[in-house]
Tab-separated table of C-alpha atoms in Angstrom:
chain	number	residue	atom	x	y	z
A	8	MET	CA	20.154	28.950	29.068
A	9	ARG	CA	20.809	25.722	27.177
A	10	ASP	CA	24.392	24.990	26.161
A	11	ALA	CA	25.329	24.444	22.540
A	12	PHE	CA	25.096	20.663	22.856
A	13	HIS	CA	21.585	20.747	24.258
A	14	GLU	CA	20.559	23.267	21.643
A	15	GLU	CA	21.636	20.730	19.031
A	16	LEU	CA	19.556	18.059	20.764
A	17	ASP	CA	16.606	20.457	20.709
A	18	ALA	CA	17.134	20.947	16.979
A	19	ILE	CA	16.915	17.173	16.483
A	20	SER	CA	13.650	17.097	18.395
A	21	GLU	CA	12.318	19.974	16.271
A	22	THR	CA	13.226	18.082	13.118
A	23	LEU	CA	11.244	15.096	14.392
A	24	VAL	CA	8.224	17.331	15.031
A	25	GLU	CA	8.578	18.792	11.539
A	26	MET	CA	8.640	15.246	10.139
A	27	THR	CA	5.353	14.448	11.931
A	28	ARG	CA	3.827	17.511	10.244
A	29	LEU	CA	5.002	16.477	6.797
A	30	VAL	CA	3.952	12.830	7.038
A	31	GLY	CA	0.642	13.881	8.618
A	32	SER	CA	-0.101	16.240	5.762
A	33	ALA	CA	1.025	13.581	3.266
A	34	MET	CA	-1.402	10.968	4.604
A	35	ALA	CA	-4.281	13.457	4.821
A	36	ARG	CA	-3.742	14.497	1.209
A	37	ALA	CA	-3.223	10.896	0.071
A	38	THR	CA	-6.559	9.965	1.650
A	39	THR	CA	-8.335	12.785	-0.182
A	40	ALA	CA	-6.614	11.827	-3.429
A	41	LEU	CA	-7.725	8.224	-2.921
A	42	LEU	CA	-11.347	9.061	-2.146
A	43	ASP	CA	-11.760	11.765	-4.788
A	44	ALA	CA	-9.552	10.204	-7.476
A	45	ASP	CA	-7.549	13.440	-7.523
A	46	LEU	CA	-4.516	12.797	-9.712
A	47	THR	CA	-2.805	16.153	-9.148
A	48	LEU	CA	-3.051	15.761	-5.407
A	49	ALA	CA	-1.799	12.151	-5.573
A	50	GLU	CA	1.229	13.245	-7.570
A	51	SER	CA	1.993	16.083	-5.190
A	52	VAL	CA	2.068	13.567	-2.303
A	53	ILE	CA	4.349	11.251	-4.272
A	54	ASP	CA	6.728	14.101	-5.119
A	55	ALA	CA	6.741	15.624	-1.631
A	56	ASP	CA	8.052	12.458	0.007
A	57	ASP	CA	11.614	13.447	-0.924
A	58	GLN	CA	11.364	16.245	1.636
A	59	VAL	CA	10.768	13.712	4.404
A	60	ASP	CA	13.698	11.623	3.225
A	61	ASP	CA	15.903	14.732	3.183
A	62	LEU	CA	14.917	15.599	6.743
A	63	GLN	CA	15.731	12.072	7.848
A	64	HIS	CA	19.155	12.223	6.225
A	65	SER	CA	19.938	15.581	7.772
A	66	LEU	CA	18.785	14.314	11.176
A	67	ASP	CA	20.955	11.219	10.775
A	68	ASP	CA	23.957	13.326	9.839
A	69	SER	CA	23.628	15.696	12.782
A	70	SER	CA	23.081	12.793	15.178
A	71	PHE	CA	26.165	11.011	13.945
A	72	ASP	CA	28.133	14.229	14.151
A	73	LEU	CA	26.937	14.885	17.708
A	74	LEU	CA	27.863	11.359	18.796
A	75	ALA	CA	31.353	11.717	17.349
A	76	ARG	CA	32.026	15.236	18.666
A	77	GLN	CA	30.365	15.138	22.071
A	78	GLN	CA	30.588	11.476	23.024
A	79	PRO	CA	27.445	11.747	25.124
A	80	VAL	CA	26.575	9.153	27.766
A	81	ALA	CA	23.437	8.102	29.640
A	82	GLY	CA	20.336	10.186	28.845
A	83	ASP	CA	21.911	12.254	26.082
A	84	LEU	CA	23.197	9.159	24.315
A	85	ARG	CA	19.778	7.566	24.686
A	86	THR	CA	18.155	10.684	23.221
A	87	ILE	CA	20.288	10.593	20.101
A	88	ILE	CA	20.013	6.861	19.438
A	89	THR	CA	16.275	6.905	20.056
A	90	SER	CA	15.798	9.934	17.800
A	91	LEU	CA	17.488	8.018	14.987
A	92	ARG	CA	14.875	5.306	15.398
A	93	MET	CA	12.004	7.747	15.578
A	94	SER	CA	13.162	9.347	12.337
A	95	ALA	CA	13.248	5.903	10.687
A	96	ASP	CA	9.622	5.285	11.745
A	97	LEU	CA	8.557	8.702	10.476
A	98	GLU	CA	10.351	8.217	7.177
A	99	ARG	CA	8.462	4.941	6.749
A	100	MET	CA	5.161	6.692	7.505
A	101	GLY	CA	5.978	9.038	4.630
A	102	ASP	CA	6.539	6.021	2.368
A	103	LEU	CA	3.168	4.569	3.369
A	104	ALA	CA	1.372	7.840	2.555
A	105	ARG	CA	3.128	7.769	-0.823
A	106	HIS	CA	1.932	4.165	-1.334
A	107	VAL	CA	-1.683	5.249	-0.738
A	108	ALA	CA	-1.209	8.082	-3.232
A	109	LYS	CA	0.183	5.599	-5.758
A	110	VAL	CA	-2.956	3.458	-5.489
A	111	ALA	CA	-5.008	6.616	-6.164
A	112	ARG	CA	-2.845	7.399	-9.199
A	113	ARG	CA	-2.970	3.839	-10.541
A	114	ARG	CA	-6.773	3.781	-10.523
A	115	TYR	CA	-7.304	7.306	-11.852
A	116	PRO	CA	-9.788	8.453	-13.250
A	117	GLN	CA	-11.700	5.945	-11.123
A	118	SER	CA	-11.571	5.989	-7.353
A	119	ALA	CA	-10.039	2.810	-5.895
A	120	ILE	CA	-12.561	2.983	-3.059
A	121	PRO	CA	-16.137	1.784	-3.640
A	122	PRO	CA	-18.983	3.701	-1.927
A	123	GLU	CA	-19.734	1.117	0.828
A	124	ILE	CA	-16.291	1.403	2.353
A	125	ARG	CA	-15.716	5.131	1.837
A	126	GLY	CA	-16.783	5.753	5.424
A	127	THR	CA	-14.233	3.278	6.766
A	128	ILE	CA	-11.415	4.818	4.743
A	129	VAL	CA	-12.454	8.322	5.846
A	130	GLU	CA	-12.264	7.135	9.464
A	131	MET	CA	-8.892	5.444	8.919
A	132	GLY	CA	-7.578	8.684	7.439
A	133	ASP	CA	-8.968	10.662	10.381
A	134	ILE	CA	-7.371	8.365	12.939
A	135	ALA	CA	-4.060	8.445	11.079
A	136	ALA	CA	-4.179	12.268	11.135
A	137	GLU	CA	-5.081	12.347	14.823
A	138	LEU	CA	-2.360	9.872	15.774
A	139	VAL	CA	0.398	11.714	13.970
A	140	ALA	CA	-0.728	15.123	15.292
A	141	LYS	CA	-0.623	13.720	18.811
A	142	VAL	CA	2.793	12.194	18.178
A	143	GLY	CA	4.054	15.643	17.164
A	144	SER	CA	2.790	17.200	20.424
A	145	ILE	CA	4.119	14.249	22.424
A	146	ILE	CA	7.623	14.741	21.019
A	147	ALA	CA	7.510	18.524	21.462
A	148	ALA	CA	6.316	18.289	25.076
A	149	ARG	CA	8.126	15.023	25.954
A	150	ASP	CA	4.708	13.911	27.179
A	151	VAL	CA	5.077	10.366	28.524
A	152	GLU	CA	1.504	10.100	29.741
A	153	ALA	CA	0.020	11.012	26.358
A	154	ALA	CA	2.472	8.644	24.679
A	155	LEU	CA	1.292	5.752	26.819
A	156	ALA	CA	-2.352	6.603	26.058
A	157	LEU	CA	-1.787	6.512	22.299
A	158	GLU	CA	-2.020	2.744	21.964
A	159	ALA	CA	-5.775	2.846	22.592
A	160	GLU	CA	-6.219	4.838	19.391
A	161	ASP	CA	-4.265	2.301	17.438
A	162	ASP	CA	-6.818	-0.286	18.641
A	163	GLU	CA	-9.429	1.809	16.859
A	164	MET	CA	-7.387	1.593	13.650
A	165	ASP	CA	-7.158	-2.198	14.029
A	166	ARG	CA	-10.935	-2.340	14.470
A	167	LEU	CA	-11.440	-0.380	11.229
A	168	HIS	CA	-8.926	-2.607	9.475
A	169	ARG	CA	-10.898	-5.694	10.499
A	170	SER	CA	-14.121	-4.059	9.370
A	171	LEU	CA	-12.532	-3.405	5.975
A	172	PHE	CA	-11.733	-7.116	5.618
A	173	LYS	CA	-15.271	-7.978	6.668
A	174	SER	CA	-16.646	-5.810	3.849
A	175	LEU	CA	-14.303	-7.486	1.386
A	176	MET	CA	-15.342	-10.988	2.428
A	177	ASP	CA	-19.034	-10.108	2.365
A	178	ASP	CA	-21.044	-12.052	-0.191
A	179	LYS	CA	-22.465	-8.735	-1.351
A	180	TRP	CA	-18.985	-7.540	-2.513
A	181	LYS	CA	-19.529	-6.619	-6.155
A	182	HIS	CA	-16.340	-4.765	-7.001
A	183	GLY	CA	-14.183	-7.539	-8.273
A	184	ILE	CA	-10.647	-8.607	-7.566
A	185	GLU	CA	-8.741	-5.498	-8.629
A	186	THR	CA	-10.619	-3.329	-6.161
A	187	ALA	CA	-10.255	-5.993	-3.458
A	188	VAL	CA	-6.490	-5.983	-4.003
A	189	ASP	CA	-6.320	-2.176	-3.786
A	190	VAL	CA	-8.469	-2.076	-0.671
A	191	THR	CA	-6.370	-4.813	0.945
A	192	LEU	CA	-3.172	-2.888	0.261
A	193	CYS	CA	-4.578	0.458	1.402
A	194	GLY	CA	-5.898	-1.122	4.597
A	195	ARG	CA	-2.448	-2.503	5.267
A	196	TYR	CA	-0.825	0.915	4.603
A	197	TYR	CA	-3.089	2.710	7.099
A	198	GLU	CA	-2.578	-0.002	9.688
A	199	ARG	CA	1.217	0.112	9.348
A	200	TYR	CA	1.162	3.913	9.436
A	201	ALA	CA	-0.652	3.778	12.779
A	202	ASP	CA	1.752	1.086	14.073
A	203	HIS	CA	4.710	3.327	13.314
A	204	ALA	CA	3.003	6.295	15.006
A	205	VAL	CA	2.546	4.197	18.154
A	206	SER	CA	6.133	3.015	17.852
A	207	VAL	CA	7.373	6.651	17.785
A	208	ALA	CA	5.337	7.381	20.922
A	209	LYS	CA	6.764	4.314	22.687
A	210	ARG	CA	10.267	5.377	21.765
A	211	LEU	CA	9.560	8.807	23.268
A	212	VAL	CA	8.707	7.052	26.540
A	213	PHE	CA	12.060	5.259	26.406
A	214	LEU	CA	13.850	8.462	25.447
A	215	VAL	CA	12.483	10.289	28.494
A	216	THR	CA	12.384	7.527	31.103
A	217	GLY	CA	14.964	4.976	29.935
A	218	GLU	CA	12.276	2.317	30.354
A	219	HIS	CA	10.525	0.451	27.551
A	220	PRO	CA	6.750	0.894	27.981
A	221	THR	CA	6.048	-2.814	27.275
A	222	PRO	CA	8.409	-5.800	27.216
A	223	ALA	CA	7.982	-6.462	23.492
A	224	SER	CA	8.140	-2.872	22.271
B	25	MET	CA	45.166	-10.124	18.217
B	26	ARG	CA	41.994	-8.065	18.454
B	27	ASP	CA	41.552	-5.882	21.526
B	28	ALA	CA	38.529	-6.287	23.812
B	29	PHE	CA	36.614	-3.475	22.077
B	30	HIS	CA	37.017	-4.985	18.645
B	31	GLU	CA	36.099	-8.389	19.980
B	32	GLU	CA	32.847	-6.845	21.152
B	33	LEU	CA	32.284	-5.374	17.686
B	34	ASP	CA	32.909	-8.831	16.217
B	35	ALA	CA	30.318	-10.259	18.583
B	36	ILE	CA	27.778	-7.748	17.266
B	37	SER	CA	28.537	-8.802	13.722
B	38	GLU	CA	28.148	-12.473	14.700
B	39	THR	CA	24.769	-11.708	16.234
B	40	LEU	CA	23.684	-10.114	12.958
B	41	VAL	CA	24.770	-13.222	11.046
B	42	GLU	CA	22.874	-15.398	13.521
B	43	MET	CA	19.786	-13.226	12.950
B	44	THR	CA	20.042	-13.800	9.179
B	45	ARG	CA	20.080	-17.557	9.871
B	46	LEU	CA	16.998	-17.399	12.071
B	47	VAL	CA	14.922	-15.177	9.779
B	48	GLY	CA	16.040	-17.214	6.759
B	49	SER	CA	14.912	-20.439	8.386
B	50	ALA	CA	11.673	-18.732	9.499
B	51	MET	CA	10.752	-17.633	5.964
B	52	ALA	CA	11.678	-21.022	4.464
B	53	ARG	CA	9.479	-22.827	6.987
B	54	ALA	CA	6.683	-20.266	6.638
B	55	THR	CA	6.681	-20.836	2.870
B	56	THR	CA	6.399	-24.601	3.330
B	57	ALA	CA	3.637	-24.123	5.916
B	58	LEU	CA	1.796	-21.866	3.476
B	59	LEU	CA	2.080	-24.221	0.513
B	60	ASP	CA	1.380	-27.446	2.418
B	61	ALA	CA	-1.159	-26.013	4.902
B	62	ASP	CA	1.045	-27.331	7.696
B	63	LEU	CA	-0.394	-25.961	10.940
B	64	THR	CA	2.313	-27.314	13.259
B	65	LEU	CA	5.040	-25.789	11.148
B	66	ALA	CA	3.174	-22.463	10.913
B	67	GLU	CA	2.850	-22.336	14.689
B	68	SER	CA	6.505	-23.158	15.207
B	69	VAL	CA	7.432	-20.183	12.981
B	70	ILE	CA	5.070	-17.900	14.900
B	71	ASP	CA	6.503	-19.024	18.254
B	72	ALA	CA	10.139	-18.869	17.167
B	73	ASP	CA	9.994	-15.176	16.274
B	74	ASP	CA	10.577	-14.285	19.929
B	75	GLN	CA	14.134	-15.559	19.536
B	76	VAL	CA	14.809	-13.004	16.818
B	77	ASP	CA	13.343	-10.238	18.972
B	78	ASP	CA	15.533	-11.355	21.890
B	79	LEU	CA	18.642	-11.244	19.719
B	80	GLN	CA	17.747	-7.753	18.562
B	81	HIS	CA	17.284	-6.563	22.134
B	82	SER	CA	20.571	-8.061	23.249
B	83	LEU	CA	22.351	-6.512	20.247
B	84	ASP	CA	20.768	-3.138	21.057
B	85	ASP	CA	21.856	-3.391	24.681
B	86	SER	CA	25.459	-4.266	23.879
B	87	SER	CA	25.643	-1.527	21.239
B	88	PHE	CA	24.352	1.072	23.650
B	89	ASP	CA	26.737	-0.157	26.306
B	90	LEU	CA	29.685	-0.018	23.896
B	91	LEU	CA	28.791	3.526	22.834
B	92	ALA	CA	28.607	4.678	26.442
B	93	ARG	CA	31.760	2.895	27.648
B	94	GLN	CA	34.066	3.274	24.667
B	95	GLN	CA	32.855	6.492	23.049
B	96	PRO	CA	33.984	5.319	19.630
B	97	VAL	CA	34.476	7.715	16.735
B	98	ALA	CA	34.694	7.434	12.946
B	99	GLY	CA	34.539	3.875	11.592
B	100	ASP	CA	33.812	2.206	14.918
B	101	LEU	CA	30.974	4.595	15.674
B	102	ARG	CA	29.614	4.007	12.172
B	103	THR	CA	29.820	0.240	12.702
B	104	ILE	CA	27.746	0.348	15.858
B	105	ILE	CA	25.076	2.750	14.591
B	106	THR	CA	24.767	0.865	11.324
B	107	SER	CA	24.542	-2.488	13.111
B	108	LEU	CA	21.603	-1.151	15.108
B	109	ARG	CA	19.826	-0.429	11.847
B	110	MET	CA	20.702	-3.784	10.342
B	111	SER	CA	19.253	-5.517	13.384
B	112	ALA	CA	16.037	-3.498	12.985
B	113	ASP	CA	15.738	-4.657	9.351
B	114	LEU	CA	16.389	-8.267	10.343
B	115	GLU	CA	13.874	-8.121	13.168
B	116	ARG	CA	11.291	-6.868	10.671
B	117	MET	CA	12.144	-9.744	8.300
B	118	GLY	CA	11.322	-12.099	11.167
B	119	ASP	CA	7.957	-10.360	11.592
B	120	LEU	CA	7.210	-10.778	7.892
B	121	ALA	CA	7.979	-14.516	8.022
B	122	ARG	CA	5.624	-14.721	11.003
B	123	HIS	CA	2.936	-12.893	8.981
B	124	VAL	CA	3.220	-15.485	6.192
B	125	ALA	CA	2.914	-18.248	8.796
B	126	LYS	CA	-0.187	-16.548	10.198
B	127	VAL	CA	-1.856	-16.590	6.786
B	128	ALA	CA	-1.097	-20.337	6.620
B	129	ARG	CA	-2.602	-20.832	10.074
B	130	ARG	CA	-5.688	-18.734	9.328
B	131	ARG	CA	-6.570	-20.795	6.251
B	132	TYR	CA	-5.789	-24.217	7.731
B	133	PRO	CA	-6.819	-26.961	6.819
B	134	GLN	CA	-6.932	-25.359	3.368
B	135	SER	CA	-3.861	-23.941	1.693
B	136	ALA	CA	-4.134	-20.197	1.073
B	137	ILE	CA	-2.327	-20.696	-2.233
B	138	PRO	CA	-4.241	-22.006	-5.252
B	139	PRO	CA	-2.439	-24.375	-7.649
B	140	GLU	CA	-1.860	-21.858	-10.487
B	141	ILE	CA	0.298	-19.599	-8.356
B	142	ARG	CA	2.089	-22.256	-6.304
B	143	GLY	CA	5.066	-21.997	-8.635
B	144	THR	CA	5.330	-18.241	-8.137
B	145	ILE	CA	5.197	-18.565	-4.347
B	146	VAL	CA	7.807	-21.348	-4.433
B	147	GLU	CA	10.078	-19.030	-6.432
B	148	MET	CA	9.446	-16.112	-4.094
B	149	GLY	CA	10.361	-18.340	-1.154
B	150	ASP	CA	13.509	-19.498	-2.953
B	151	ILE	CA	14.624	-15.954	-3.710
B	152	ALA	CA	13.932	-14.867	-0.153
B	153	ALA	CA	16.082	-17.757	1.110
B	154	GLU	CA	18.866	-16.968	-1.329
B	155	LEU	CA	18.844	-13.255	-0.500
B	156	VAL	CA	19.049	-13.769	3.228
B	157	ALA	CA	21.754	-16.449	2.957
B	158	LYS	CA	23.809	-14.048	0.857
B	159	VAL	CA	23.217	-11.251	3.338
B	160	GLY	CA	24.610	-13.512	6.082
B	161	SER	CA	27.790	-14.165	4.092
B	162	ILE	CA	28.046	-10.499	3.131
B	163	ILE	CA	27.981	-9.432	6.776
B	164	ALA	CA	30.415	-12.148	7.861
B	165	ALA	CA	32.926	-11.321	5.092
B	166	ARG	CA	32.183	-7.559	4.962
B	167	ASP	CA	31.811	-8.180	1.239
B	168	VAL	CA	30.991	-4.828	-0.404
B	169	GLU	CA	31.018	-6.184	-3.946
B	170	ALA	CA	28.503	-8.930	-3.200
B	171	ALA	CA	26.375	-6.412	-1.289
B	172	LEU	CA	26.217	-4.132	-4.321
B	173	ALA	CA	25.275	-7.057	-6.554
B	174	LEU	CA	22.341	-8.055	-4.357
B	175	GLU	CA	19.916	-5.504	-5.749
B	176	ALA	CA	19.649	-7.426	-9.020
B	177	GLU	CA	18.096	-10.336	-7.140
B	178	ASP	CA	15.556	-8.069	-5.572
B	179	ASP	CA	14.505	-7.128	-9.127
B	180	GLU	CA	13.667	-10.784	-9.617
B	181	MET	CA	11.425	-10.654	-6.527
B	182	ASP	CA	9.675	-7.568	-7.917
B	183	ARG	CA	9.104	-9.395	-11.197
B	184	LEU	CA	7.499	-12.331	-9.344
B	185	HIS	CA	5.417	-9.916	-7.314
B	186	ARG	CA	4.075	-8.332	-10.500
B	187	SER	CA	3.357	-11.760	-11.951
B	188	LEU	CA	1.365	-12.605	-8.823
B	189	PHE	CA	-0.816	-9.520	-9.367
B	190	LYS	CA	-1.234	-10.459	-13.002
B	191	SER	CA	-2.588	-13.889	-11.985
B	192	LEU	CA	-4.975	-12.234	-9.552
B	193	MET	CA	-6.331	-9.817	-12.165
B	194	ASP	CA	-6.694	-12.556	-14.754
B	195	ASP	CA	-10.277	-13.171	-15.871
B	196	LYS	CA	-9.672	-16.843	-15.225
B	197	TRP	CA	-9.174	-16.224	-11.471
B	198	LYS	CA	-11.691	-18.544	-9.803
B	199	HIS	CA	-10.640	-18.457	-6.187
B	200	GLY	CA	-12.716	-15.631	-4.867
B	201	ILE	CA	-11.957	-12.616	-2.772
B	202	GLU	CA	-10.643	-14.266	0.400
B	203	THR	CA	-7.879	-16.024	-1.486
B	204	ALA	CA	-7.132	-12.856	-3.462
B	205	VAL	CA	-6.717	-10.964	-0.184
B	206	ASP	CA	-4.394	-13.629	1.240
B	207	VAL	CA	-2.311	-13.764	-1.925
B	208	THR	CA	-2.084	-9.956	-2.013
B	209	LEU	CA	-0.859	-9.860	1.572
B	210	CYS	CA	1.616	-12.726	1.136
B	211	GLY	CA	2.988	-11.118	-2.013
B	212	ARG	CA	3.536	-7.925	-0.075
B	213	TYR	CA	5.269	-9.821	2.774
B	214	TYR	CA	7.763	-11.495	0.432
B	215	GLU	CA	8.440	-8.235	-1.367
B	216	ARG	CA	9.056	-6.338	1.870
B	217	TYR	CA	11.251	-9.174	3.164
B	218	ALA	CA	13.438	-8.857	0.066
B	219	ASP	CA	13.501	-5.048	0.410
B	220	HIS	CA	14.805	-5.351	3.952
B	221	ALA	CA	17.440	-7.893	2.862
B	222	VAL	CA	18.684	-5.421	0.246
B	223	SER	CA	18.587	-2.667	2.838
B	224	VAL	CA	20.830	-4.713	5.169
B	225	ALA	CA	23.291	-5.244	2.318
B	226	LYS	CA	23.313	-1.518	1.510
B	227	ARG	CA	23.938	-0.707	5.141
B	228	LEU	CA	26.899	-3.104	5.111
B	229	VAL	CA	28.354	-1.070	2.240
B	230	PHE	CA	27.998	2.087	4.335
B	231	LEU	CA	29.411	0.330	7.394
B	232	VAL	CA	32.558	-0.677	5.521
B	233	THR	CA	33.089	2.289	3.197
B	234	GLY	CA	31.320	5.198	4.889
B	235	GLU	CA	29.558	5.842	1.577
B	236	HIS	CA	25.904	5.227	0.819
B	237	PRO	CA	25.657	2.954	-2.242
B	238	THR	CA	22.859	5.050	-3.818
B	239	PRO	CA	21.703	8.584	-3.013
B	240	ALA	CA	18.275	7.543	-1.786
B	241	SER	CA	19.267	4.486	0.232
């Protein structure tokens, strides 16, 4: 049986997994809202972000409390400090989903996404969803191997991001500046979302092994 | 006289101030590189960002070490945890300066910034420099009042950011999509830089008082 202290550490890990679920659902719904110009859905994403912020605050409070009461060292200390950072990444992923939803809301009743790049945005949304689902399993299972493999999927997001810019710069672009601005911002939001997902996975590697997966991580 | 533990806390605070200097200088030089299409300067900003990352890593290591060795509680614990977060914000500000420098490099020998919006970018650079200089003094003096006043200056950055978008959407915009994309991204980088500066100031308020300056901070 786990002692009370380790049960509290488990609770922190469960909160992180719950945050991956919320920010995953937020980005999936934001993507649909963006593609379908669905105002109600966009607003529900914008409103729901408070839940993620609340989870982060409660995780921060319990971590601080655990540090003060239990004065953990070595691996347990590393777990708490690293969890604080993971929650900051996840909170930011929630913000980025909200930003995508805000673009959808700003352009309603039009869709911000012209037909030629719908496919790219669909793929970016799919990869975002896949990344964050994997991050949830990685945290739950403390799966270092899967965490290390995650970076390859971020490469796929970078490829899509470059392809988005290529479409924008194409001489055949007929959608004007406003749409170009929205597409630029959305591309950046998806790319940052994926970066943070990879960052959470890297932190899990550090949490478990005490080693940073790459020098610059 | 300060004991050894509090001298180590002071050293952490000095590292944070040094980080504000580096990321302030980086954004000032990146702005000049962007406006003057100065490739050498842009590359020096890109290369120098490693220094900021190194400082963050060394601050993280000493914080972790202090937590493990000294098992601080209450205000001292809060100081260390909060400093870790401030260093993460400052590291990100360094990244954003590097991003601006990369836009300058990508468009060399042209400037990415057309004449009509030069003034806005100059002002954004000035406000960024002012914000980060103030943040340095705020950390050094643990100045809660100045920290609380900083948000007003971020409003000025938001105003400039909106004015940038207005210029982009103007029917008179003649600079095509590529420039619109670059200006959109740069605008976002300056805005995020200012957000992180305000975030560091808010964290200083929490560090000193134990109270978050606003509910959602």
